[in-house]
Short mmCIF file of C-alpha atoms in Angstrom, two decimals:
data_model
loop_
_atom_site.label_atom_id
_atom_site.label_comp_id
_atom_site.label_asym_id
_atom_site.label_seq_id
_atom_site.Cartn_x
_atom_site.Cartn_y
_atom_site.Cartn_z
CA MET A 192 0.00 0.00 0.00
CA GLY A 193 1.20 3.50 -0.85
CA ALA A 194 0.12 6.91 0.38
CA ILE A 195 -0.48 10.35 -1.11
CA PHE A 196 -0.46 13.54 0.95
CA LEU A 197 -2.02 16.74 -0.39
CA ILE A 198 -0.91 19.90 1.39
CA ARG A 199 -2.54 23.28 1.11
CA HIS A 200 -0.14 26.22 0.91
CA GLY A 201 0.53 28.42 3.91
CA GLN A 202 -1.37 31.64 4.45
CA ALA A 203 -0.99 33.86 1.40
CA SER A 204 -1.04 37.66 1.28
CA TRP A 205 -4.77 38.27 1.07
CA GLY A 206 -5.75 41.93 0.78
CA THR A 207 -2.41 42.99 -0.73
CA ALA A 208 -1.42 43.75 -4.31
CA ASN A 209 0.11 40.28 -4.68
CA TYR A 210 -1.94 37.46 -3.15
CA ASP A 211 0.42 34.82 -4.55
CA GLU A 212 3.06 35.13 -1.85
CA LEU A 213 3.17 33.67 1.62
CA SER A 214 2.71 35.97 4.57
CA SER A 215 5.18 35.64 7.43
CA ARG A 216 2.57 33.52 9.19
CA GLY A 217 2.27 31.34 6.10
CA GLU A 218 6.00 30.68 6.12
CA GLU A 219 5.82 29.81 9.82
CA GLN A 220 2.91 27.43 9.21
CA ALA A 221 4.95 25.60 6.57
CA ARG A 222 7.90 25.30 8.92
CA HIS A 223 5.63 23.88 11.64
CA LEU A 224 4.66 21.12 9.21
CA GLY A 225 8.29 20.42 8.39
CA TYR A 226 9.23 20.31 12.07
CA ALA A 227 6.46 17.77 12.64
CA TRP A 228 7.87 15.59 9.86
CA GLU A 229 11.35 15.90 11.34
CA ALA A 230 10.10 14.96 14.80
CA ALA A 231 8.43 11.88 13.31
CA ASP A 232 11.58 11.05 11.33
CA TRP A 233 9.45 11.04 8.18
CA LEU A 234 10.08 12.29 4.65
CA PRO A 235 8.11 11.63 1.46
CA THR A 236 9.51 9.36 -1.22
CA THR A 237 8.67 11.97 -3.87
CA ALA A 238 7.33 15.51 -3.77
CA ALA A 239 5.56 17.73 -6.28
CA SER A 240 4.30 21.29 -6.25
CA GLY A 241 1.98 23.47 -8.25
CA SER A 242 3.71 26.27 -10.16
CA MET A 243 2.40 29.18 -8.10
CA LYS A 244 4.76 31.12 -5.87
CA ARG A 245 2.82 30.26 -2.71
CA HIS A 246 3.16 26.56 -3.59
CA HIS A 247 6.92 26.85 -4.06
CA GLN A 248 7.37 28.82 -0.85
CA THR A 249 5.35 26.28 1.12
CA ALA A 250 7.32 23.38 -0.35
CA LEU A 251 10.68 25.02 0.32
CA ASN A 252 9.88 26.01 3.90
CA THR A 253 8.35 22.64 4.76
CA LEU A 254 11.05 20.49 3.21
CA ALA A 255 13.88 22.61 4.63
CA ALA A 256 12.43 22.38 8.14
CA ALA A 257 12.08 18.62 7.70
CA GLY A 258 15.69 18.24 6.56
CA GLN A 259 14.84 17.37 2.96
CA ASP A 260 17.11 18.96 0.37
CA GLU A 261 16.42 16.80 -2.68
CA GLY A 262 13.90 19.21 -4.18
CA TYR A 263 10.57 18.49 -5.83
CA ASP A 264 8.89 18.29 -9.22
CA VAL A 265 6.66 21.07 -10.57
CA ASP A 266 3.28 20.10 -12.00
CA HIS A 267 0.99 22.88 -13.26
CA GLY A 268 -1.93 20.51 -12.79
CA TRP A 269 -1.86 21.33 -9.08
CA ASP A 270 -2.33 25.07 -9.67
CA GLU A 271 -5.37 26.78 -8.17
CA PHE A 272 -8.09 28.17 -10.44
CA ASP A 273 -7.99 31.89 -11.20
CA HIS A 274 -10.24 33.10 -8.40
CA GLU A 275 -9.94 36.73 -9.47
CA ALA A 276 -11.23 35.93 -12.97
CA VAL A 277 -14.07 33.85 -11.53
CA MET A 278 -15.05 36.63 -9.13
CA GLU A 279 -14.98 39.25 -11.89
CA ALA A 280 -17.07 37.09 -14.22
CA HIS A 281 -19.77 36.43 -11.65
CA ILE A 282 -19.67 39.55 -9.44
CA PRO A 283 -18.11 42.29 -11.63
CA GLY A 284 -16.27 45.05 -9.80
CA PHE A 285 -16.59 43.40 -6.39
CA GLN A 286 -14.12 44.68 -3.80
CA THR A 287 -13.91 44.38 -0.04
CA LYS A 288 -11.31 44.12 2.69
CA ASP A 289 -13.70 42.30 5.02
CA PRO A 290 -12.81 38.57 4.99
CA ARG A 291 -16.34 37.47 5.89
CA VAL A 292 -17.96 39.57 3.19
CA PHE A 293 -15.42 38.29 0.69
CA GLN A 294 -16.01 34.66 1.69
CA ASP A 295 -19.77 34.99 1.18
CA ALA A 296 -19.27 36.53 -2.25
CA PHE A 297 -16.57 34.00 -3.12
CA VAL A 298 -18.87 31.06 -2.37
CA ARG A 299 -21.67 32.57 -4.47
CA ALA A 300 -19.33 33.17 -7.40
CA THR A 301 -17.65 29.78 -7.28
CA ASP A 302 -20.98 27.97 -6.92
CA ARG A 303 -22.16 29.65 -10.12
CA TRP A 304 -18.85 28.84 -11.80
CA ALA A 305 -19.10 25.18 -10.76
CA ALA A 306 -22.66 25.08 -12.14
CA GLY A 307 -21.37 26.28 -15.52
CA GLU A 308 -23.11 29.65 -15.38
CA ALA A 309 -21.77 32.78 -17.11
CA GLU A 310 -18.62 31.18 -18.49
CA GLY A 311 -15.99 33.67 -19.65
CA ASP A 312 -12.53 33.38 -21.15
CA HIS A 313 -11.13 31.84 -17.97
CA GLU A 314 -10.78 28.12 -17.29
CA SER A 315 -14.13 26.38 -16.85
CA PHE A 316 -14.87 24.34 -13.76
CA ALA A 317 -14.95 21.16 -15.86
CA GLU A 318 -11.52 21.97 -17.28
CA PHE A 319 -10.18 22.74 -13.81
CA SER A 320 -11.51 19.47 -12.42
CA ALA A 321 -10.07 17.42 -15.29
CA ARG A 322 -6.68 19.13 -14.94
CA VAL A 323 -6.47 18.38 -11.22
CA LEU A 324 -7.55 14.76 -11.56
CA ALA A 325 -4.92 14.24 -14.26
CA ALA A 326 -2.28 15.61 -11.87
CA PHE A 327 -3.60 13.28 -9.17
CA ASP A 328 -3.20 10.32 -11.52
CA ARG A 329 0.39 11.36 -12.26
CA LEU A 330 1.20 11.70 -8.57
CA ALA A 331 -0.30 8.29 -7.85
CA LEU A 332 2.20 6.67 -10.21
CA ASN A 333 4.86 7.45 -7.60
CA ALA A 334 2.84 6.07 -4.69
CA GLY A 335 3.37 2.36 -5.11
CA GLN A 336 3.84 -0.22 -2.38
CA GLY A 337 5.57 1.39 0.59
CA GLN A 338 6.02 4.72 -1.17
CA THR A 339 4.71 8.16 -0.24
CA SER A 340 4.02 11.08 -2.57
CA VAL A 341 3.36 14.65 -1.49
CA ALA A 342 1.85 17.53 -3.47
CA PHE A 343 1.95 21.15 -2.33
CA THR A 344 -1.14 22.76 -3.81
CA SER A 345 -4.24 24.82 -2.96
CA GLY A 346 -7.64 24.28 -1.41
CA GLY A 347 -9.49 24.03 -4.71
CA PRO A 348 -7.51 21.07 -6.08
CA ILE A 349 -7.58 19.31 -2.71
CA ALA A 350 -11.37 19.66 -2.58
CA ILE A 351 -11.68 18.29 -6.14
CA VAL A 352 -9.73 15.15 -5.25
CA ALA A 353 -11.49 14.65 -1.91
CA SER A 354 -14.95 15.10 -3.41
CA HIS A 355 -14.23 12.61 -6.20
CA LEU A 356 -12.90 10.04 -3.74
CA LEU A 357 -15.97 10.40 -1.52
CA THR A 358 -18.74 10.75 -4.11
CA GLY A 359 -17.28 10.01 -7.55
CA ASP A 360 -17.98 13.58 -8.66
CA THR A 361 -17.66 17.22 -7.55
CA THR A 362 -20.81 17.32 -5.41
CA LEU A 363 -18.90 18.17 -2.22
CA TRP A 364 -16.37 20.49 -3.82
CA SER A 365 -17.77 23.81 -2.59
CA THR A 366 -18.32 22.55 0.96
CA LEU A 367 -14.83 21.08 1.24
CA ASN A 368 -13.13 24.01 -0.48
CA SER A 369 -14.53 26.41 2.12
CA VAL A 370 -12.89 24.68 5.07
CA VAL A 371 -9.38 23.71 3.94
CA ILE A 372 -6.89 25.09 6.47
CA ASN A 373 -3.53 26.55 5.47
CA THR A 374 -0.86 23.78 5.44
CA ALA A 375 -3.49 21.17 6.36
CA VAL A 376 -2.74 17.64 5.18
CA THR A 377 -5.15 15.34 3.34
CA LYS A 378 -4.11 11.68 3.18
CA ILE A 379 -5.07 9.14 0.52
CA VAL A 380 -4.00 5.50 0.55
CA THR A 381 -3.54 3.52 -2.66
CA GLY A 382 -3.65 -0.21 -3.14
CA ARG A 383 -5.29 -3.08 -4.96
CA SER A 384 -8.76 -1.78 -4.14
CA GLY A 385 -7.97 1.65 -5.57
CA ARG A 386 -7.60 4.98 -3.82
CA THR A 387 -9.25 5.77 -0.51
CA LEU A 388 -9.50 9.06 1.37
CA LEU A 389 -8.12 8.26 4.81
CA SER A 390 -8.13 11.74 6.36
CA PHE A 391 -9.00 15.29 5.36
CA ASN A 392 -7.69 18.64 6.58
CA GLU A 393 -5.34 17.37 9.32
CA HIS A 394 -3.65 20.30 11.04
CA GLY A 395 -2.37 18.96 14.35
CA HIS A 396 1.06 20.40 13.55
CA LEU A 397 -0.30 23.93 13.97
CA PRO A 398 -0.63 25.77 17.29
CA ALA A 399 -4.20 27.01 17.78
CA ASP A 400 -3.23 30.61 17.06
CA GLN A 401 -1.69 29.59 13.73
CA VAL A 402 -4.86 28.06 12.24
CA THR A 403 -6.08 30.13 9.28
CA TYR A 404 -8.36 29.61 6.31
CA ARG A 405 -7.24 32.55 4.18
#
């Protein structure tokens, strides 16, 4: 039996000009995960990352803290969807610095996007889902008997994989996507019977005051 671990990036720089960069807290969250791996004397057999800066920064901080210096592969399939394009397509001109107001609007916009409403020039939800599942298949190739594969990614891709494993489709995507914690770990086991979601959103490596959703 092999295992796959999907890790959401650390807290990004929400509310700034460049969201795609870890905040200082996000870097610390990633190091906490790495320290937990070091304490458990555990390292993945192989590691991959989406191509976004926040994915790279999370991978580097986590692996360095864990004592891993062998690097990781980059797979664009683990990239998050363009949330700014989705928001603009479904709620044009929307702006707020209130996280709760943003979250409510974000859920409305992404629910419409997932339903295939008001498609624009950006990636469709069906295309996003297919891209992520293809990346998951590639990662699983490195998770054979006794092997472990890790992917540093975002909440959207993690929710796609988890929903498919639980329901066979994207029914639970929106619900799961709304609760993925920064640097949380989702574990999937692979074997003769296929792939099974063993745990979702584990974050025991984080002190209570380091738990964030955005």
